[in-house]
PDB file of C-alpha atoms and ligand atoms in Angstrom:
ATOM      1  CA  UNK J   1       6.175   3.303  21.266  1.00  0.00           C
ATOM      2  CA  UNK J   2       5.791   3.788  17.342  1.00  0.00           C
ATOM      3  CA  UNK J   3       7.936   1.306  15.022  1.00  0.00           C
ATOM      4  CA  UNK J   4      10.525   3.132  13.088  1.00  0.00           C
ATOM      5  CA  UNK J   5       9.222   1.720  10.017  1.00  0.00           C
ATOM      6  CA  UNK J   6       6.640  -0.665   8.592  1.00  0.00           C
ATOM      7  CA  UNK J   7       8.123  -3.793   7.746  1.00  0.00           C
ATOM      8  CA  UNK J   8       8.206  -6.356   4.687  1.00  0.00           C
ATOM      9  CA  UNK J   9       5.522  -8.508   5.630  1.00  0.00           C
ATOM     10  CA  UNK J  10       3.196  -4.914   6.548  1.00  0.00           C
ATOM     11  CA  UNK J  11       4.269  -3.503   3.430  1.00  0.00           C
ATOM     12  CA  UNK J  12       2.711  -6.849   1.520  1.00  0.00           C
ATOM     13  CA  UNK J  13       0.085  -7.430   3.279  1.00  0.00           C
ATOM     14  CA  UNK J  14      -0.615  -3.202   2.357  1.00  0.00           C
ATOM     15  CA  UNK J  15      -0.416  -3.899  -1.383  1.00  0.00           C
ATOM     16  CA  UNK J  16      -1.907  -7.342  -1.760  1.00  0.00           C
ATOM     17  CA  UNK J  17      -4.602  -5.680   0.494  1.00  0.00           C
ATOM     18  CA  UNK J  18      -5.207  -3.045  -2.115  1.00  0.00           C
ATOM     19  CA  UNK J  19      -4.810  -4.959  -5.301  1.00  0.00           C
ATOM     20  CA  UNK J  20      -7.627  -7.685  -3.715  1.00  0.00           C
ATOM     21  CA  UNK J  21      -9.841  -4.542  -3.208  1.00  0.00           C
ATOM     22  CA  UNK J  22      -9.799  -2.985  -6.216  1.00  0.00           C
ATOM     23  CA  UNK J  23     -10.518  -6.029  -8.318  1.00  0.00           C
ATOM     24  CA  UNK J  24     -13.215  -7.200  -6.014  1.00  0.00           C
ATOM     25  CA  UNK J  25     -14.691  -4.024  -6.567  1.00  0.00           C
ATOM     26  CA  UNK J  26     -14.632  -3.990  -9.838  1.00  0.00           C
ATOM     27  CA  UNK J  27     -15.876  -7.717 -10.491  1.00  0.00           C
ATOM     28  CA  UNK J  28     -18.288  -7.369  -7.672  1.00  0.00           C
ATOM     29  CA  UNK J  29     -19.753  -4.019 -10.020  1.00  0.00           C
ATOM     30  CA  UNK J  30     -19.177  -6.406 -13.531  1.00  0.00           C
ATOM     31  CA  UNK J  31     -20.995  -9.870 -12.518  1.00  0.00           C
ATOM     32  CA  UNK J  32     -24.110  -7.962 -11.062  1.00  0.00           C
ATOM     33  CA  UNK J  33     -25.323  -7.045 -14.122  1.00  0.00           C
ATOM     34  CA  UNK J  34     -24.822 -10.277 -16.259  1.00  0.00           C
ATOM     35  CA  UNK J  35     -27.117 -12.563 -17.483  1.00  0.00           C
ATOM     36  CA  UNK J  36     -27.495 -16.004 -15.472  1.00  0.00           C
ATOM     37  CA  UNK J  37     -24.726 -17.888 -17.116  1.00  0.00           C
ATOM     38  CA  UNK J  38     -22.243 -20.596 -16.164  1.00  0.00           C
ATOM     39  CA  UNK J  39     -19.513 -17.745 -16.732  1.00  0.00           C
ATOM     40  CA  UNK J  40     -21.911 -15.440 -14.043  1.00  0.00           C
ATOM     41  CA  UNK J  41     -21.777 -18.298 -11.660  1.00  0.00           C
ATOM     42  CA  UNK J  42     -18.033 -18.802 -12.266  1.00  0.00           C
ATOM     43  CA  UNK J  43     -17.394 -15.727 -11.571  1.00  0.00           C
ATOM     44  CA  UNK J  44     -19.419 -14.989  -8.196  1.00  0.00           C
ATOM     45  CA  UNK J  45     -17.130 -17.981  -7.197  1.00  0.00           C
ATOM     46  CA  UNK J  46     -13.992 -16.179  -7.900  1.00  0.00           C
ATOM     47  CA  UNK J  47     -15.412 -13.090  -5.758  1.00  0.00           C
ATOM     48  CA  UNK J  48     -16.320 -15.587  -2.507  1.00  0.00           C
ATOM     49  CA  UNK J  49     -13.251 -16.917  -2.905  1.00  0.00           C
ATOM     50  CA  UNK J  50     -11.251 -13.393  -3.269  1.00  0.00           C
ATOM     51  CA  UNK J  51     -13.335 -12.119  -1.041  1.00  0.00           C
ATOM     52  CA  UNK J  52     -13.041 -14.572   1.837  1.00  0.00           C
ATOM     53  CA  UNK J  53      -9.242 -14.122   0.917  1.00  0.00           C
ATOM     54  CA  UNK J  54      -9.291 -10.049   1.702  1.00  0.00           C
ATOM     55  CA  UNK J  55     -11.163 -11.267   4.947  1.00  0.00           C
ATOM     56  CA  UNK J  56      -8.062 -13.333   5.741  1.00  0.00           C
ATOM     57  CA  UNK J  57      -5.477 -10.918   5.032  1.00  0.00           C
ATOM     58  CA  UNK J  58      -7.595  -8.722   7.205  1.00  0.00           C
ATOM     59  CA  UNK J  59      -6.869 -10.840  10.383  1.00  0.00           C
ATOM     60  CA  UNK J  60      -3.416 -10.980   9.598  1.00  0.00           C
ATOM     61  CA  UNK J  61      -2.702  -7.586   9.238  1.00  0.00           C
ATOM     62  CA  UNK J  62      -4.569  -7.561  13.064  1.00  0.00           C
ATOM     63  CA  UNK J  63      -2.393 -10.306  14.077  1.00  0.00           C
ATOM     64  CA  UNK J  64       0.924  -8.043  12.857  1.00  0.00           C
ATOM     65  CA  UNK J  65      -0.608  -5.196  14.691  1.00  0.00           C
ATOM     66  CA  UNK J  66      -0.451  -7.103  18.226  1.00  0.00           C
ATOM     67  CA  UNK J  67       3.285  -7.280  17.566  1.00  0.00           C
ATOM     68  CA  UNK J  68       4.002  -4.861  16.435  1.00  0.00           C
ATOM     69  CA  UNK J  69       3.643  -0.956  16.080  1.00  0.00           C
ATOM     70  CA  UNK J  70       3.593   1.264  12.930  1.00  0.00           C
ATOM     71  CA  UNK J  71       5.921   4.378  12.494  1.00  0.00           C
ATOM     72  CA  UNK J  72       4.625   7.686  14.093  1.00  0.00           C
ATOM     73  CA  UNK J  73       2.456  10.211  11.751  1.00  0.00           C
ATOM     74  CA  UNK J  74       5.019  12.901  10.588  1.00  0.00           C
ATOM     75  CA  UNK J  75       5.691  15.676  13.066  1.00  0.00           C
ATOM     76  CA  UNK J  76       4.475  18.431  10.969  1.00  0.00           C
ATOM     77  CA  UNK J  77       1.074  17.625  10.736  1.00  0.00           C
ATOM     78  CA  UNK J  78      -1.585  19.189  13.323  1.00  0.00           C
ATOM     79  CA  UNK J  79      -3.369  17.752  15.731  1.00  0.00           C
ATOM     80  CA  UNK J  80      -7.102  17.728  13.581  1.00  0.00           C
ATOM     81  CA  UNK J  81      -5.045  16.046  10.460  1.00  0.00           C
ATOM     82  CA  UNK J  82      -3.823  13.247  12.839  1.00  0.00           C
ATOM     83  CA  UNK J  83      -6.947  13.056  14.465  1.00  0.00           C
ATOM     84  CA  UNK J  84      -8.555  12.691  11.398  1.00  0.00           C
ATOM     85  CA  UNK J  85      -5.801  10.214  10.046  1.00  0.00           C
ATOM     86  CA  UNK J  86      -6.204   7.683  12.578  1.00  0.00           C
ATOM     87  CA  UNK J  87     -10.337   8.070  12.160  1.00  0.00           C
ATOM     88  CA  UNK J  88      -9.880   7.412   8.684  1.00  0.00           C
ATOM     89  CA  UNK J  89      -7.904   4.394   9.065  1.00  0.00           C
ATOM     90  CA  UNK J  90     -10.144   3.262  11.761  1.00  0.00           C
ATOM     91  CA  UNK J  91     -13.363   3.552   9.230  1.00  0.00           C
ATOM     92  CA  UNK J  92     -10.859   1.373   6.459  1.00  0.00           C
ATOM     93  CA  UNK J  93     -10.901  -1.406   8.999  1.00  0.00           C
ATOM     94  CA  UNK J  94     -14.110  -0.916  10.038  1.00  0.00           C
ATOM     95  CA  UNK J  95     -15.530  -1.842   6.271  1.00  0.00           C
ATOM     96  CA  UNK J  96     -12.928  -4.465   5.455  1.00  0.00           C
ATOM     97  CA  UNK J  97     -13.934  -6.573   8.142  1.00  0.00           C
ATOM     98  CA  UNK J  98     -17.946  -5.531   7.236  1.00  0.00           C
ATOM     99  CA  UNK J  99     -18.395  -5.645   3.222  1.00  0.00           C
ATOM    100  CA  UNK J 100     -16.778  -9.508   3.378  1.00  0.00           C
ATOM    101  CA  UNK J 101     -18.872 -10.363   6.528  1.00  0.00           C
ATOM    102  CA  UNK J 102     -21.974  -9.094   4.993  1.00  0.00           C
ATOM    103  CA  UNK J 103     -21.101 -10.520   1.517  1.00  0.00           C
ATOM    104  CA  UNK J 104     -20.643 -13.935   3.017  1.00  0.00           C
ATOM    105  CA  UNK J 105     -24.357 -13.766   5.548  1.00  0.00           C
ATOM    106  CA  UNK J 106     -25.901 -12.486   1.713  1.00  0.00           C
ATOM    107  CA  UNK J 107     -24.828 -15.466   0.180  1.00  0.00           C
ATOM    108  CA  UNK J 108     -26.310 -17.809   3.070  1.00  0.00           C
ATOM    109  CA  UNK J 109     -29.523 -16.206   3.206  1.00  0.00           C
ATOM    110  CA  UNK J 110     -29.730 -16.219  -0.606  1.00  0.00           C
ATOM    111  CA  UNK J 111     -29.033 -20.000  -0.159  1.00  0.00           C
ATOM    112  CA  UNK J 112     -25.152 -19.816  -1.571  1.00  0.00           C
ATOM    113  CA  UNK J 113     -23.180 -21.551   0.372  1.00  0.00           C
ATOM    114  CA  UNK J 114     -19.518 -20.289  -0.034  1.00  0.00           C
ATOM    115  CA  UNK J 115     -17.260 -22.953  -0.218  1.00  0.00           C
ATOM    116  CA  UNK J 116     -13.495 -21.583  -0.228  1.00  0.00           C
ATOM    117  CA  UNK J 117     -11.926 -22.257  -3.021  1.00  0.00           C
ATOM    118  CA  UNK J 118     -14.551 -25.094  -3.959  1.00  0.00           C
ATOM    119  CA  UNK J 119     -12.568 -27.205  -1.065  1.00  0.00           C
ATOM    120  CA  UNK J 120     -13.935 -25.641   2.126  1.00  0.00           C
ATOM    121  CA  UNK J 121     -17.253 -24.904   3.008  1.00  0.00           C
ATOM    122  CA  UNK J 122     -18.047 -22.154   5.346  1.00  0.00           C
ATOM    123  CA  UNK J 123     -20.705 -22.634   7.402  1.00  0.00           C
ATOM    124  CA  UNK J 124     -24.321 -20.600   6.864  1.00  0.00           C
ATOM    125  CA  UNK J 125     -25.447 -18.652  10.259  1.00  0.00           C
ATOM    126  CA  UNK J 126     -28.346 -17.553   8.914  1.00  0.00           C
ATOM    127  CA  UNK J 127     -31.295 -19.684   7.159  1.00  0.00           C
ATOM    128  CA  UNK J 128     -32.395 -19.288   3.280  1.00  0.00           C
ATOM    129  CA  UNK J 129     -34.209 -15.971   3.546  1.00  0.00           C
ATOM    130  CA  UNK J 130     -35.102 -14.008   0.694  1.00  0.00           C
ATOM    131  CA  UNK J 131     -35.860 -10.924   2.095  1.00  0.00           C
ATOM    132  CA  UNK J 132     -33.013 -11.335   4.315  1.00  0.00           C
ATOM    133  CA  UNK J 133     -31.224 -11.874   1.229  1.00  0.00           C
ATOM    134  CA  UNK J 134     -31.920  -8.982  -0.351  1.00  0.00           C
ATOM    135  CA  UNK J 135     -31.817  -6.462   2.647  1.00  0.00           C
ATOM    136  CA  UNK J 136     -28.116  -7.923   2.883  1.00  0.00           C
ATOM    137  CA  UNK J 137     -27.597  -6.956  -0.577  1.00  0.00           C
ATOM    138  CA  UNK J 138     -28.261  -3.320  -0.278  1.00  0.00           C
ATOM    139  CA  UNK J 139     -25.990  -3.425   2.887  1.00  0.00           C
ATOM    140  CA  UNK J 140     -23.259  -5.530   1.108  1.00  0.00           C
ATOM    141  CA  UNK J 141     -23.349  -2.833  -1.707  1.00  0.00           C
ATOM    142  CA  UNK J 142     -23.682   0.391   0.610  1.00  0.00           C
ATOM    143  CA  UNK J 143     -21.044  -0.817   3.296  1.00  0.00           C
ATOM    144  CA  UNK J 144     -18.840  -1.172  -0.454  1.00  0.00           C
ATOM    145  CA  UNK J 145     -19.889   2.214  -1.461  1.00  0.00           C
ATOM    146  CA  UNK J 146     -18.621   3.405   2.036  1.00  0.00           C
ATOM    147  CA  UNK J 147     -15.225   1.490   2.004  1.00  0.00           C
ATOM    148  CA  UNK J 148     -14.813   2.807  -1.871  1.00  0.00           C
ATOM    149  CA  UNK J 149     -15.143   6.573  -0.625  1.00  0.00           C
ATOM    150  CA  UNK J 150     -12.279   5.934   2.678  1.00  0.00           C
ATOM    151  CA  UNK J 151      -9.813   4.656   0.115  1.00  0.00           C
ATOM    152  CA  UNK J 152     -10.832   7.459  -2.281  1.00  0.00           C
ATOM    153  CA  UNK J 153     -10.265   9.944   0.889  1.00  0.00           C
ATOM    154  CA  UNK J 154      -7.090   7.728   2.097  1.00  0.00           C
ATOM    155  CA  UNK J 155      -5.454   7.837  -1.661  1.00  0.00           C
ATOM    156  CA  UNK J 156      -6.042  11.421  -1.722  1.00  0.00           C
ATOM    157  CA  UNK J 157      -4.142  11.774   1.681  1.00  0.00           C
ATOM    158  CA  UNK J 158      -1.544  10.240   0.147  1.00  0.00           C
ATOM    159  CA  UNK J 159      -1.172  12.007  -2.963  1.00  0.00           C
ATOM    160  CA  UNK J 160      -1.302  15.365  -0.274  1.00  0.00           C
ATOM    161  CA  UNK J 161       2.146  13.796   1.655  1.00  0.00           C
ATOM    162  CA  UNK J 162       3.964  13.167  -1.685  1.00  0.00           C
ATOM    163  CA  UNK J 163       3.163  15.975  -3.415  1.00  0.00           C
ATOM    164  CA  UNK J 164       2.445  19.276  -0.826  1.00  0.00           C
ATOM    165  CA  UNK J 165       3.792  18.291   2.559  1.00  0.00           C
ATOM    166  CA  UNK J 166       6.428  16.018   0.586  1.00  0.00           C
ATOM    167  CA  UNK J 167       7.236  13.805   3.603  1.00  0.00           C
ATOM    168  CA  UNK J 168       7.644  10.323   3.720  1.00  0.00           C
ATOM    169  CA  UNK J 169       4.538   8.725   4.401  1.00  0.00           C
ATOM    170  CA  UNK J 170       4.232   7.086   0.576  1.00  0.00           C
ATOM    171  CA  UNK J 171       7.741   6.235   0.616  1.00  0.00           C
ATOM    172  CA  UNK J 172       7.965   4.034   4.176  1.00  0.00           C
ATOM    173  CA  UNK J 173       4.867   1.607   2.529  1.00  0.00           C
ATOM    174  CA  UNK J 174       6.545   1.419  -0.617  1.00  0.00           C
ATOM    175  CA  UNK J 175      10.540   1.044  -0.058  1.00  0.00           C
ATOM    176  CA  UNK J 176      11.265  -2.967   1.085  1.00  0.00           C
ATOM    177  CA  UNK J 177      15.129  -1.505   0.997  1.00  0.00           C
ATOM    178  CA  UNK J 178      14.667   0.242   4.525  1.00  0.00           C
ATOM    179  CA  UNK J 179      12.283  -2.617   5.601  1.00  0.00           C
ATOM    180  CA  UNK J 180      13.195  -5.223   7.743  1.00  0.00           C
ATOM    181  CA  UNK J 181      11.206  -8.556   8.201  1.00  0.00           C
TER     182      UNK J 181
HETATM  183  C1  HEM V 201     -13.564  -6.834   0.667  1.00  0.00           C
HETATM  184  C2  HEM V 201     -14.291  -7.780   0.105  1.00  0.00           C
HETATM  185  C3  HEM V 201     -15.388  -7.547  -0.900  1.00  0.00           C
HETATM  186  C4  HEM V 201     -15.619  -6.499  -1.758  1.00  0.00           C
HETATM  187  C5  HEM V 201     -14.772  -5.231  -1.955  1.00  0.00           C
HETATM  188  C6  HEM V 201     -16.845  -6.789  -2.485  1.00  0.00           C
HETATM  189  C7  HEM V 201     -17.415  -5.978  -3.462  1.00  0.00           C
HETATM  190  C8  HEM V 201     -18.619  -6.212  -4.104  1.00  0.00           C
HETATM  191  C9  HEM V 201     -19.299  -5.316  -5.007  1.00  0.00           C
HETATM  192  C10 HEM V 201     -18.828  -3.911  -5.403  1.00  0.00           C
HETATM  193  C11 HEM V 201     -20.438  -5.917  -5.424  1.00  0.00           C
HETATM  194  C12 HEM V 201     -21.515  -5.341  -6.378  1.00  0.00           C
HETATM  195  C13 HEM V 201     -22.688  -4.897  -5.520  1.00  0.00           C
HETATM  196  C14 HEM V 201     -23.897  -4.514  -6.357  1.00  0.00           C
HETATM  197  O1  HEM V 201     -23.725  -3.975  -7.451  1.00  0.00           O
HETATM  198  O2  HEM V 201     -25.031  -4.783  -5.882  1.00  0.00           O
HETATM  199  C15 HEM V 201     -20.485  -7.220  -4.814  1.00  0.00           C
HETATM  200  C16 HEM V 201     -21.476  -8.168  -5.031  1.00  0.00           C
HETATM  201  C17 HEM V 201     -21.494  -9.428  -4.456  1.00  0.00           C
HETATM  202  N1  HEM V 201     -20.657  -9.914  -3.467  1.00  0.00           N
HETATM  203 FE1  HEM V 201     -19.024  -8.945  -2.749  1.00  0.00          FE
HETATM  204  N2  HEM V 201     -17.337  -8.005  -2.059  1.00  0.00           N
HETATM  205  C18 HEM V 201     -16.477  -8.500  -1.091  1.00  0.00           C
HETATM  206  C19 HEM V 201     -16.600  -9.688  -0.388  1.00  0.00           C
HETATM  207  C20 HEM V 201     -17.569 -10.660  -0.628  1.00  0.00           C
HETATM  208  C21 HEM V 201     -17.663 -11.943   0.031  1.00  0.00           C
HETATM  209  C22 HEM V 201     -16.695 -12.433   1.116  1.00  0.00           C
HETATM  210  C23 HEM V 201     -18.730 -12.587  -0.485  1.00  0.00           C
HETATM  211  C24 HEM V 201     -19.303 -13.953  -0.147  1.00  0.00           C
HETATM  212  C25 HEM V 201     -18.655 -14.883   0.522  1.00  0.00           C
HETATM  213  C26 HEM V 201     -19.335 -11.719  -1.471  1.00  0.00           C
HETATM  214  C27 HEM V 201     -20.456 -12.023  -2.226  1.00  0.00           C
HETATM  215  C28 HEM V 201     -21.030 -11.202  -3.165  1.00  0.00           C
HETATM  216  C29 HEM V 201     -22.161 -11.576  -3.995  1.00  0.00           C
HETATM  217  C30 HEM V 201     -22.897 -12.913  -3.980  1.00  0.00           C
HETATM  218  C31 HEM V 201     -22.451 -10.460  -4.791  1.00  0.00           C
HETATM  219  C32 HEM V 201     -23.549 -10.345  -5.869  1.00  0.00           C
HETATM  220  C33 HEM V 201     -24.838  -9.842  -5.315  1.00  0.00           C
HETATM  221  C34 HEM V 201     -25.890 -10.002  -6.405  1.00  0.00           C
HETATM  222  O3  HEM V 201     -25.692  -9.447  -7.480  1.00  0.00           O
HETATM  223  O4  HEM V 201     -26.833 -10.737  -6.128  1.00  0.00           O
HETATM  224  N3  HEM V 201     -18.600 -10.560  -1.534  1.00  0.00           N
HETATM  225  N4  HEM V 201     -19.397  -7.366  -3.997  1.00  0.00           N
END
């Protein structure tokens, strides 16, 4: 049976979720094109690191899904828009567990080992490869191009509720006052 709302930790784990994705994307885009630096290096550390980070939050937004359940879509909306709702958030887990997997098998094959937070090193599956390397670029960087057009698609859903159907689907993810932990 649906939750009656999302709670507080849902609701963080939503925003922190979205803040980690939009600055990955962004620095991912930015440190591409520099020249080989120390500040280049430093900063593909910072996006293993953030990026291993969005992996984590990931699994715990699984592990709050096992206990519990969100709040039903809203009545009012037919069955093709929450068909297509629950495809859409379907595809947004889809490339948030794929664009971090595939960033971290790039860095192995280009012979990066990502150690978390310079403290923990994950291990590398596959061997230094460079054409593995590079394939695993172009899917790192398509899989993003994919997970930047469902939140493009998902924010524009949103906007839809708020402003046209003017339900409370924006409201219930942003309002910790009717949340409950
Ligand atoms: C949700 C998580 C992530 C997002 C949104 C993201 C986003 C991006 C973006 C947009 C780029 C630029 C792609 C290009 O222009 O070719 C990029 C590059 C890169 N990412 Fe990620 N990334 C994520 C996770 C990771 C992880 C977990 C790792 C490694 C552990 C990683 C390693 C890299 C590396 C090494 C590059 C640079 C590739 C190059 O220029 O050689 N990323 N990322």
């Amino acid at each position: 049976m649906p939750g009656a709302h999302y709670t507080r930790t849902a609701i963080v784990l939503h925003w922190l979720m979205a803040a980690l994705l939009v600055a990955l994307f962004c620095l991912g885009t930015y440190m591409h094109d520099l020249p080989l630096s120390p500040q280049k290096l430093r900063l593909y550390a910072w996006h293993k690191w953030a990026g291993v980070s969005a992996f984590f939050l990931v699994l715990a937004r699984f592990a709050w899904l096992l206990a519990h359940r969100p709040p039903a879509l809203p009545a009012s909306m037919s069955g093709w828009q929450a068909a297509s709702a629950r495809v859409l958030h379907l595809m947004l887990y889809v490339f948030m567990i794929a664009v971090p997997l595939s960033g971290w098998l790039m860095s192995s094959a280009k012979g990066f080992q990502t150690v978390y937070f310079g403290v923990m090193p994950l291990p590398d599956v596959v061997q230094k490869n460079k054409e593995l390397g590079d394939l695993l670029q172009t899917v790192h960087f398509s899989l993003n191009l994919c997970l930047a057009a469902s939140v493009v698609v998902h924010v524009a859903a949103v906007v839809k509720h708020r402003l046209l159907d003017r339900d409370d689907v924006f409201q219930r993810m942003l309002s910790v006052r009717v949340a409950k932990r």
